[in-house]
Short mmCIF file of C-alpha atoms in Angstrom, two decimals:
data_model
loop_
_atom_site.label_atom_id
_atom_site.label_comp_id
_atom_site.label_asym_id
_atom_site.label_seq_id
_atom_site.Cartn_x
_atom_site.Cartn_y
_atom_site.Cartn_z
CA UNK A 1 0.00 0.00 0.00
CA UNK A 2 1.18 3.35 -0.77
CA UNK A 3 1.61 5.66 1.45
CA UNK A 4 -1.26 8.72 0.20
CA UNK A 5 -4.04 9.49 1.74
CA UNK A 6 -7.56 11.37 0.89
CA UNK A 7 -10.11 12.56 3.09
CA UNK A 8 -13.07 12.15 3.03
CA UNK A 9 -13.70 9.04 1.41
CA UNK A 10 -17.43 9.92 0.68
CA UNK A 11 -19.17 13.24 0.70
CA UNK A 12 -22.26 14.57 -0.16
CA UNK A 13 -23.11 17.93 -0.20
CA UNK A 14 -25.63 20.40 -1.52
CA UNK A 15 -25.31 22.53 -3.97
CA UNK A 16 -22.99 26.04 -3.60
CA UNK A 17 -21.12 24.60 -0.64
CA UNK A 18 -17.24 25.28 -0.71
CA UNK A 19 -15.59 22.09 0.23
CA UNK A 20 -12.26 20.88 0.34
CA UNK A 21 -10.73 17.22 -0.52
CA UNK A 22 -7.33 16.52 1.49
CA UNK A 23 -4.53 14.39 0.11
CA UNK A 24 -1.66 13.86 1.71
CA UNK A 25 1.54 12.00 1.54
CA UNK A 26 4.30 10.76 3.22
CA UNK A 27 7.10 9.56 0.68
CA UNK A 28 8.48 12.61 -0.06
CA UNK A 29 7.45 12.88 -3.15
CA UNK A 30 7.72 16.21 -5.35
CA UNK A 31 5.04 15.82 -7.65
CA UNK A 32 1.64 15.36 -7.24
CA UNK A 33 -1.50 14.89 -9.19
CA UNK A 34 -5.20 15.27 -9.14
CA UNK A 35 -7.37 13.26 -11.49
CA UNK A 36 -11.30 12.92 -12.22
CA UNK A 37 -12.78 9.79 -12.65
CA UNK A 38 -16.16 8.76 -13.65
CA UNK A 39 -17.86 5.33 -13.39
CA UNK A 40 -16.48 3.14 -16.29
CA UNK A 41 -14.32 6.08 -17.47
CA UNK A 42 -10.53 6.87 -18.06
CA UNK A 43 -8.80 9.36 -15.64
CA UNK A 44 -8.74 12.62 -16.36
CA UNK A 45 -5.99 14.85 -15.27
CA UNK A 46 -7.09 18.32 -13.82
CA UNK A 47 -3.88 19.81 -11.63
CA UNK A 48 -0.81 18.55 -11.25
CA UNK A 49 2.42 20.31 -8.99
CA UNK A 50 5.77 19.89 -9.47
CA UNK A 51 6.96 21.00 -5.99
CA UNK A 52 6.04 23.53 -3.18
CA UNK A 53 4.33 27.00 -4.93
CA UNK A 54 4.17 25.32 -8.05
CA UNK A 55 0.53 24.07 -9.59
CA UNK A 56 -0.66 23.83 -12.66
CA UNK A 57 -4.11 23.17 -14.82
CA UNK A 58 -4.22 19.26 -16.33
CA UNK A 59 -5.80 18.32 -19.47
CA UNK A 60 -9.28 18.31 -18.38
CA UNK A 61 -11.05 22.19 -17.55
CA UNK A 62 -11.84 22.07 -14.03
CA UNK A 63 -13.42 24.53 -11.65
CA UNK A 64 -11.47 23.62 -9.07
CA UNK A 65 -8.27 25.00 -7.45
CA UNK A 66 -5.53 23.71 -6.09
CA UNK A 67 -2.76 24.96 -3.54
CA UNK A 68 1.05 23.66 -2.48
CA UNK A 69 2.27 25.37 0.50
CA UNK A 70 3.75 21.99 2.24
CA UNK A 71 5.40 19.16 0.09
CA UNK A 72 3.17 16.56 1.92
CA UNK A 73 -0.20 18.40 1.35
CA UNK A 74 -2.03 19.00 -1.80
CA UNK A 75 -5.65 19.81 -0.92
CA UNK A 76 -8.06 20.40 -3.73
CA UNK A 77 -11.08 23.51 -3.44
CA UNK A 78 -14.31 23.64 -4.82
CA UNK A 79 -15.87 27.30 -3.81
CA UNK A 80 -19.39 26.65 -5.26
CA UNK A 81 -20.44 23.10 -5.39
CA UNK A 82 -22.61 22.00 -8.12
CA UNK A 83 -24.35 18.45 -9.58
CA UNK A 84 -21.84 18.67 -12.29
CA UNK A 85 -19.19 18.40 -9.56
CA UNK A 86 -20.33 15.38 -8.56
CA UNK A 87 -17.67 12.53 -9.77
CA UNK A 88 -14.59 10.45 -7.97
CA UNK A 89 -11.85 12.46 -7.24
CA UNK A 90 -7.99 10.68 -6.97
CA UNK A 91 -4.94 12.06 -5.74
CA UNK A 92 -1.66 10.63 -6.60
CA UNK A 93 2.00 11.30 -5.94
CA UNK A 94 5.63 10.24 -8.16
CA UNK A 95 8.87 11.51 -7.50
CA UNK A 96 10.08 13.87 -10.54
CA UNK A 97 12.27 11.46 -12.42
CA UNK A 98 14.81 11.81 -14.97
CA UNK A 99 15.37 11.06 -18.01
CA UNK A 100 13.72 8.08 -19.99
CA UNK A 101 13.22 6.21 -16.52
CA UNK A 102 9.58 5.42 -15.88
CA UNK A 103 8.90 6.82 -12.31
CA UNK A 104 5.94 5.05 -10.18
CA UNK A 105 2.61 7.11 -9.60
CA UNK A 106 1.20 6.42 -6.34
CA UNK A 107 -2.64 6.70 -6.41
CA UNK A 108 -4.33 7.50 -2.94
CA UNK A 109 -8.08 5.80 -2.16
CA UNK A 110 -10.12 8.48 -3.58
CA UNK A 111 -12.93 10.92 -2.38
CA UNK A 112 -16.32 10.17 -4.08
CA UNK A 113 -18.07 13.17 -3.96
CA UNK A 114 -21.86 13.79 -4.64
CA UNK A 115 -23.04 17.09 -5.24
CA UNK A 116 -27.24 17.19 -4.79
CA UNK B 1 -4.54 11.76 -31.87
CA UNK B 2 -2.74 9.83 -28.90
CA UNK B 3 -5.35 7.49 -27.68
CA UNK B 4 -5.64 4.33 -25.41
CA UNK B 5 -8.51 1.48 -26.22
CA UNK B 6 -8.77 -1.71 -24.21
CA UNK B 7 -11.10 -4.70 -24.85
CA UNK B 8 -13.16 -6.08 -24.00
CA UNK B 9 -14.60 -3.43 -21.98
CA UNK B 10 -15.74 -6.43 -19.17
CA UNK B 11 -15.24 -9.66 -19.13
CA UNK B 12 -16.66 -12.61 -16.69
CA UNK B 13 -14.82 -15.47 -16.04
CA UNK B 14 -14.60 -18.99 -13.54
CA UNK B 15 -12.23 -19.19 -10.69
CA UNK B 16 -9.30 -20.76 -11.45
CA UNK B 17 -9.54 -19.82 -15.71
CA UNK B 18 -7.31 -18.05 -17.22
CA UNK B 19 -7.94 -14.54 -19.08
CA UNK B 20 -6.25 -11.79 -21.52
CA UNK B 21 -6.94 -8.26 -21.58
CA UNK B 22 -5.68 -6.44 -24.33
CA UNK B 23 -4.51 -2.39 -25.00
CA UNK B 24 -4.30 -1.04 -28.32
CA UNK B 25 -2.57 2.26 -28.37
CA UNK B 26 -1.72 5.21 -31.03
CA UNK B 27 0.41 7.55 -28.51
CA UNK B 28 3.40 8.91 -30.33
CA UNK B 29 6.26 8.98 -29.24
CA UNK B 30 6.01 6.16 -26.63
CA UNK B 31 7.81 5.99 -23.98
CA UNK B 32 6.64 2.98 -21.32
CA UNK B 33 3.20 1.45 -20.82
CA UNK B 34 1.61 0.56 -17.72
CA UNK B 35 -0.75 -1.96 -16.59
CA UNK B 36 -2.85 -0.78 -13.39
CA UNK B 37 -5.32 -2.30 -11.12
CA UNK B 38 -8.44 -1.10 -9.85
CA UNK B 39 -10.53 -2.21 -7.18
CA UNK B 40 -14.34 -0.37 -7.19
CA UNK B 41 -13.90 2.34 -4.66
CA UNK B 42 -10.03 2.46 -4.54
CA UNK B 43 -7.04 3.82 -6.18
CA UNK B 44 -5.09 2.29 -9.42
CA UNK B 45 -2.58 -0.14 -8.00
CA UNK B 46 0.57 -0.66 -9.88
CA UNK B 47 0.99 -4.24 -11.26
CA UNK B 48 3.81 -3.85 -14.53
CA UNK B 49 5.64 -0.72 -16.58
CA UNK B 50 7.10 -1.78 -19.57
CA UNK B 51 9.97 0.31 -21.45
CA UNK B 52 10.27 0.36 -25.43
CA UNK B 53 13.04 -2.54 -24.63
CA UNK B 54 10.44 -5.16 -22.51
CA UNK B 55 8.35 -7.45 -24.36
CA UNK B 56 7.38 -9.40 -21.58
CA UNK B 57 7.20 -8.49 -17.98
CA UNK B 58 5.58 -11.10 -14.93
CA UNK B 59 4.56 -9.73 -11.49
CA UNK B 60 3.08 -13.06 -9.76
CA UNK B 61 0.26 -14.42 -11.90
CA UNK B 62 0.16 -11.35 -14.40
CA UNK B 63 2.01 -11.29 -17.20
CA UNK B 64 2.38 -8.30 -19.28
CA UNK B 65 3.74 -8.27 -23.14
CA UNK B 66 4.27 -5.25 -25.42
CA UNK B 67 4.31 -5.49 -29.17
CA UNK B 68 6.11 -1.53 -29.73
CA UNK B 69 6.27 -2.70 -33.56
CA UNK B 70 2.09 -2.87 -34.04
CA UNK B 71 1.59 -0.79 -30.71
CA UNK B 72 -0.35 -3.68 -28.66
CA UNK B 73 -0.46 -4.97 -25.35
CA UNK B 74 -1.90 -7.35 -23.26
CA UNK B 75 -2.25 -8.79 -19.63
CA UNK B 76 -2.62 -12.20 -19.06
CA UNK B 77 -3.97 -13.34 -15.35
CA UNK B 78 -3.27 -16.96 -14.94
CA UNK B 79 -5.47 -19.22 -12.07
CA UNK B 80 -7.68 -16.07 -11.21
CA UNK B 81 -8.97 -15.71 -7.72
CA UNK B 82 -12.05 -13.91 -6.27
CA UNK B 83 -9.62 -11.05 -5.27
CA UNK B 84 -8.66 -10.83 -9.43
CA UNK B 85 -12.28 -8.69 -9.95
CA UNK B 86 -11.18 -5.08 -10.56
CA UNK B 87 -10.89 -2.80 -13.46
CA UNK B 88 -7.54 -3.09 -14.72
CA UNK B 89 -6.66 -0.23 -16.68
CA UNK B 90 -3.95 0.37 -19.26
CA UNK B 91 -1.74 3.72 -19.58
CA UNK B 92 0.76 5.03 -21.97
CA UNK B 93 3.44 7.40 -21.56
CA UNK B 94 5.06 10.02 -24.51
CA UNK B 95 7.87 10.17 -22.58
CA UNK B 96 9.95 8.70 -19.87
CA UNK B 97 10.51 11.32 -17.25
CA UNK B 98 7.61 13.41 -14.91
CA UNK B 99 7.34 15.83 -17.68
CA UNK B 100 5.76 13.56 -19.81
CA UNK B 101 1.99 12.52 -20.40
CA UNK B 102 -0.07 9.96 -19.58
CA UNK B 103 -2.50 8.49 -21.45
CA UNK B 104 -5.37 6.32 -19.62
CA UNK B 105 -7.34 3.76 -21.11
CA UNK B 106 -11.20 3.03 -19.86
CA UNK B 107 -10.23 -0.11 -18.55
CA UNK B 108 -11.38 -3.74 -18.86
CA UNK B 109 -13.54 -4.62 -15.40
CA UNK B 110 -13.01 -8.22 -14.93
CA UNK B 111 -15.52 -10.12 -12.92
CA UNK B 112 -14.19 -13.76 -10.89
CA UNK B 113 -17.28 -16.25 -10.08
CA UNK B 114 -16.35 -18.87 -8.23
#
């Protein structure tokens, strides 16, 4: 089991709320990922950081944001909840690798988040 | 466009059988494939990466092979267990290092009866 963790594991919320999904990790790892899943789809990538400071957008438009103050902590914001909202969120963690050397992406447990 | 298809999109099978999922993929340039496993409710869970070089790669009863030539792969489970029902999902990478992409597949769910 990795060591990355996400909290909750299961919200629902009404619609408008600001809520926040924690990830956190304790390998040390520089970058860090958030993804978008939903049921019977591929992941979607919507932030990614390669280090304290740094985050940037993913593939997929998200409202979302994202912060980095600590290299452990990568907590994801939602200021105005809606339906559309509602999907699994997973966090996931590498170290920055180099070169052509495939580096291991650690995927936390996931927050499933429902949005009524 | 880079893309990732697996088939069959779910598959049921007997304790104890055998099964192949396989990964077709058109992402250019390719660095290293991955094979991942999902349980419903949990994280992907690392089970093979696979360079250009690899054409075959075991972890346990899953055995990985990578055709770079005709861009196919596929994951064989051998004597599947209960525990083998998951989605397992395949992902390609354009390049090697964290500054690369990667591209996710839907994912074959697999179902184990015993």
């Amino acid at each position: 089991e990795a060591d990355i963790y996400q909290t909750p594991r299961y919200l629902v919320i009404g619609t408008g709320k600001k809520i926040t999904l924690e990830c956190s990790q304790t390998m040390g790892h520089d970058k860090m990922y958030w993804y978008q899943q939903d049921p019977g789809m591929e992941l979607h990538l919507i932030h990614y950081s390669y280090g304290v400071n740094s985050t940037e957008k993913g593939d997929l438009s998200s409202e979302s944001t994202v912060s980095r103050i600590r290299t452990e902590h990568f907590p994801l914001t939602l200021e105005s909840a809606r339906p559309s909202h509602t999907s699994q969120y997973l966090c996931a963690s590498s170290v920055l690798g180099q070169g052509s050397v495939p580096y291991e992406q650690y995927f936390g447990p996931g927050t499933r988040l429902t949005v009524t | 466009k880079n893309q990732v298809e697996q088939s069959p999109q779910s598959l049921i099978i007997l304790e104890g059988k055998n099964c192949t999922l396989q990964c077709n993929y058109t992402v250019s340039p390719f660095s290293n494939l991955r094979w991942y496993k999902q349980d419903t409710g949990r994280g992907p869970v690392s089970l093979t990466i696979m360079t250009f070089s690899e054409n075959t790669k075991s972890n346990r009863r899953y055995t990985a092979t990578l055709d770079a030539d005709t861009k196919q792969s596929s994951l064989h489970i051998t004597a599947s267990q209960l525990s083998d029902s998951a989605s397992y999902i395949c992902v390609v990478s354009d390049r090697g290092s964290t500054l690369g992409r990667l591209y996710f597949g839907r994912g074959t769910q697999l179902t184990v009866w015993p």
